CSV table of C-alpha atoms in Angstrom, one decimal:
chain,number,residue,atom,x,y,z
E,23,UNK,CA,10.5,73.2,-18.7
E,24,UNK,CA,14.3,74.5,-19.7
E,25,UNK,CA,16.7,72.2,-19.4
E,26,UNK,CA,19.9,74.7,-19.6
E,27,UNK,CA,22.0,75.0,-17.0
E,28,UNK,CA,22.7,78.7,-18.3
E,29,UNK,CA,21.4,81.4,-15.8
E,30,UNK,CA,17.9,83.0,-17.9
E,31,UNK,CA,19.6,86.6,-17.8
E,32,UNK,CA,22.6,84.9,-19.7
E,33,UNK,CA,23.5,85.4,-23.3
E,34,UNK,CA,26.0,83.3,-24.9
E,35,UNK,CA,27.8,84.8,-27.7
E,36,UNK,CA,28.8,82.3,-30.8
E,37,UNK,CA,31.2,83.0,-33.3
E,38,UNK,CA,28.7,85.3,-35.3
E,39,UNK,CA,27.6,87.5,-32.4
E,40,UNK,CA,31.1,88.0,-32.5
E,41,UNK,CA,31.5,89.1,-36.0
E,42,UNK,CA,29.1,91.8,-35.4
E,43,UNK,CA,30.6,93.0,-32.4
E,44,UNK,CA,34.1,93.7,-34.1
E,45,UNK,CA,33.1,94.9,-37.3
E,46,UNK,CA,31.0,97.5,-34.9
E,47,UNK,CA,33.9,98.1,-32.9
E,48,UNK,CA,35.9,99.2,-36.2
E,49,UNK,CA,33.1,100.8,-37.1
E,50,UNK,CA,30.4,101.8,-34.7
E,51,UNK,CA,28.4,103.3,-37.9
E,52,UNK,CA,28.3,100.6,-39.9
E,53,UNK,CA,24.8,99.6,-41.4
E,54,UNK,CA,23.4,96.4,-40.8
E,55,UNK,CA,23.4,96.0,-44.3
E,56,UNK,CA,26.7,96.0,-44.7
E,57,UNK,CA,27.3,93.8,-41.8
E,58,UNK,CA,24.8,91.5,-43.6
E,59,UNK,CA,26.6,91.5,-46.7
E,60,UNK,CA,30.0,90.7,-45.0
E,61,UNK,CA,28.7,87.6,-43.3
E,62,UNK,CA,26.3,86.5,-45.8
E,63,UNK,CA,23.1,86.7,-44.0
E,64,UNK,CA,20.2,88.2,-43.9
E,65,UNK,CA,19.8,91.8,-42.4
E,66,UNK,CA,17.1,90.6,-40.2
E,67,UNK,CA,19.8,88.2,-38.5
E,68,UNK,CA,22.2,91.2,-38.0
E,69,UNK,CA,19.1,93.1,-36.0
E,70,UNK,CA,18.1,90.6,-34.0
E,71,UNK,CA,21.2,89.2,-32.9
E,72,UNK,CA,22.0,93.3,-32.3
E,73,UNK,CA,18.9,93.5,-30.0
E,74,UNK,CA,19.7,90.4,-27.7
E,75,UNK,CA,23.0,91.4,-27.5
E,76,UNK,CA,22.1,95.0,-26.5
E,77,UNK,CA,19.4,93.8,-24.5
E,78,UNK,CA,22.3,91.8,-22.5
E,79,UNK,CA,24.4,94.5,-22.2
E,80,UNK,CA,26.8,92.8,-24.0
E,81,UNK,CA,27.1,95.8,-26.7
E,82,UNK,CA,26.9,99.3,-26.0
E,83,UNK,CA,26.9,101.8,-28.6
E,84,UNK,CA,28.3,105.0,-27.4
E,85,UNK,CA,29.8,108.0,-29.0
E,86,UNK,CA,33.6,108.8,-28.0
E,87,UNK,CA,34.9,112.3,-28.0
E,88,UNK,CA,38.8,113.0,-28.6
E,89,UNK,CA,39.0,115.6,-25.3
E,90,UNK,CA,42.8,116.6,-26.8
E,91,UNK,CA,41.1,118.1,-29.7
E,92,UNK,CA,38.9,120.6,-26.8
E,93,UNK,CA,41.9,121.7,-25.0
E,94,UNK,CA,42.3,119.0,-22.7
E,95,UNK,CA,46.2,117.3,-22.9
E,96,UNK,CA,46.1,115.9,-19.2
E,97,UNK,CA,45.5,112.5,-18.9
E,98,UNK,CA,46.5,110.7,-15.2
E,99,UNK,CA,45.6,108.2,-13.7
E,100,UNK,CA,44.7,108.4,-10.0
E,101,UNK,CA,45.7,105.4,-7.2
E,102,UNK,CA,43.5,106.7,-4.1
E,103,UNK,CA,44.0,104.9,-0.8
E,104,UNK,CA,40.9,105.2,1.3
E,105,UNK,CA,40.7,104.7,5.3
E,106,UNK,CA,38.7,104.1,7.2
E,107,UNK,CA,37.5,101.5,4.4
E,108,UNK,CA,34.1,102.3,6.1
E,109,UNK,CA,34.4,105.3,4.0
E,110,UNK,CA,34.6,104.3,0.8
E,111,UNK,CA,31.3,104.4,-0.5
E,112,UNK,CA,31.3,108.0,0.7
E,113,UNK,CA,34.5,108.4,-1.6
E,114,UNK,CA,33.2,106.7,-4.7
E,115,UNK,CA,29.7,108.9,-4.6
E,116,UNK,CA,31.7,111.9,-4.4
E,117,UNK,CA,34.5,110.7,-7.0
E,118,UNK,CA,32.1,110.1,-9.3
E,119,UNK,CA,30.5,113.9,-9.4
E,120,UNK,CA,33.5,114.8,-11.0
E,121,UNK,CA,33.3,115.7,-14.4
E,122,UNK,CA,36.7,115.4,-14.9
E,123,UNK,CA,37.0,111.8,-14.3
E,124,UNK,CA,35.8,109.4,-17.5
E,125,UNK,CA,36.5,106.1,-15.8
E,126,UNK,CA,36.7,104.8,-11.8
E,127,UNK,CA,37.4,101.1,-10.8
E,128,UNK,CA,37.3,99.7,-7.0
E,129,UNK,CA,41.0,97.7,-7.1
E,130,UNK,CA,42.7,95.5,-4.9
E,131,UNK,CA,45.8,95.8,-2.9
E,132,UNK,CA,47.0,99.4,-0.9
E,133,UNK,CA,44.9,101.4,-3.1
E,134,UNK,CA,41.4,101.2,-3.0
E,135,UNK,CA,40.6,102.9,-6.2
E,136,UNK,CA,41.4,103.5,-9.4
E,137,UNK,CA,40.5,106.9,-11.6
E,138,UNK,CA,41.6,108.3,-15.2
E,139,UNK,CA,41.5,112.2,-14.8
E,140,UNK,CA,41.4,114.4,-17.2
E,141,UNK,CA,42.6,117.7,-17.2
E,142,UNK,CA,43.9,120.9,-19.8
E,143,UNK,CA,47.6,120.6,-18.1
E,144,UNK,CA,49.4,119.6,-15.0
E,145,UNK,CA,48.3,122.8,-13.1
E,146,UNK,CA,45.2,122.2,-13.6
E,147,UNK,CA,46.3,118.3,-12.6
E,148,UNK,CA,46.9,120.1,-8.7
E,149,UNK,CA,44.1,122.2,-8.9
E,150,UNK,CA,41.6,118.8,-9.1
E,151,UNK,CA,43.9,116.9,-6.8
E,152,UNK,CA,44.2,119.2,-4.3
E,153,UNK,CA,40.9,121.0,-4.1
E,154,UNK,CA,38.6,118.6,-5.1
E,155,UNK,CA,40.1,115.0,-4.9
E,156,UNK,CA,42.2,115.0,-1.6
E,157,UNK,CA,39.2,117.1,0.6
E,158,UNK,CA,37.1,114.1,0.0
E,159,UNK,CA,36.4,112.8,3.6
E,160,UNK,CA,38.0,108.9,3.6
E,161,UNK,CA,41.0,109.7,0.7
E,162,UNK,CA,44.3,109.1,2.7
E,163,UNK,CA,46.8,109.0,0.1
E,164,UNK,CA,46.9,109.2,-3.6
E,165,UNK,CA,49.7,108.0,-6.3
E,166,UNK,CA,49.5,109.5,-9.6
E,167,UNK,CA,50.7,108.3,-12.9
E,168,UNK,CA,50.9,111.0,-15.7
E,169,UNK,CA,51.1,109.6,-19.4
E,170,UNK,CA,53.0,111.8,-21.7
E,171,UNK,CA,51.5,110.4,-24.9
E,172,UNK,CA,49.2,107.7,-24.9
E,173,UNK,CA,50.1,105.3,-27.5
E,174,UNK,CA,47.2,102.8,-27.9
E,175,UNK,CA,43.9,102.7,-26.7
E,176,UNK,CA,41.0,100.3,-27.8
E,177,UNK,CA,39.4,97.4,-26.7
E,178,UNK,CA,40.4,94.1,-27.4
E,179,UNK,CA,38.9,92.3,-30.7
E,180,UNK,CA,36.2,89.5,-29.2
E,181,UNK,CA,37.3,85.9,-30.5
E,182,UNK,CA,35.3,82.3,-29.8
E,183,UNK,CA,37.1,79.4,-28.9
E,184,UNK,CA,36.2,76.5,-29.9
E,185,UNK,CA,35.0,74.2,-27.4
């Protein structure tokens, strides 16, 4: 019989699990080896604790691709107000066929969602707004923020606290 409160789909991660996760996140190539090495155990610890936490979907390994360096320098962000709310799964199935958006959030407050778009320059910017974003049956409104440069972008180091 368990005797953990913890939910059996949950995955706790210790001080170690944490380890791994940021020397991956500094380098998402980095053997296992290596890893091992760093911490002083055994490479067989580094792959197993590397399977539960992919198995959780705590870790993802994914490759990143610098779109600036393919002749994309647009980078907005996207407020979309949706009404009738009744529409907005409607809005998000059709948001998300866009190619040119790499991330979407539902937010709180006037706006109802959030996107990143990216784009080769602010004409092209319209063109997506205009023709593909603002026909979608339920948008209402949008607010756009355009970055100029973006300065820093990368996940936050994962730290344990002690308990």
């Amino acid at each position: 019989m368990r005797t953990s409160t913890m939910k059996e789909n949950e995955y706790k991660i210790d001080k170690q699990d944490a380890q791994i996760i940021n020397f991956l996140h500094i380098d998402g190539r980095m053997s296992f080896k290596d890893i091992a090495q760093e911490l002083n155990v055994s490479v067989a610890t580094i792959h197993n604790r590397y399977k539960n936490l992919v198995k959780h979907n705590i870790l993802h390994v994914v490759g990143w691709t610098d779109v600036t360096k393919n002749g994309y320098n647009g980078y907005s962000r996207v407020l979309i107000e949706v009404k009738p709310m009744n529409l907005l799964e409607n809005v998000v199935e059709e948001l998300m066929k866009l190619d040119e958006i790499p991330f979407m959030a539902l937010i709180s407050g006037q706006y109802s969602i959030e996107v990143d778009v990216v784009c080769k320059d602010n004409s092209d910017l319209a063109k997506i707004l205009h023709t593909k974003i603002i026909n979608i049956k339920g948008v209402n409104q949008t607010d756009i923020t355009q970055y100029f440069d973006i300065l820093q972008d990368n996940d936050l180091p994962i730290s344990i606290k002690n308990e």
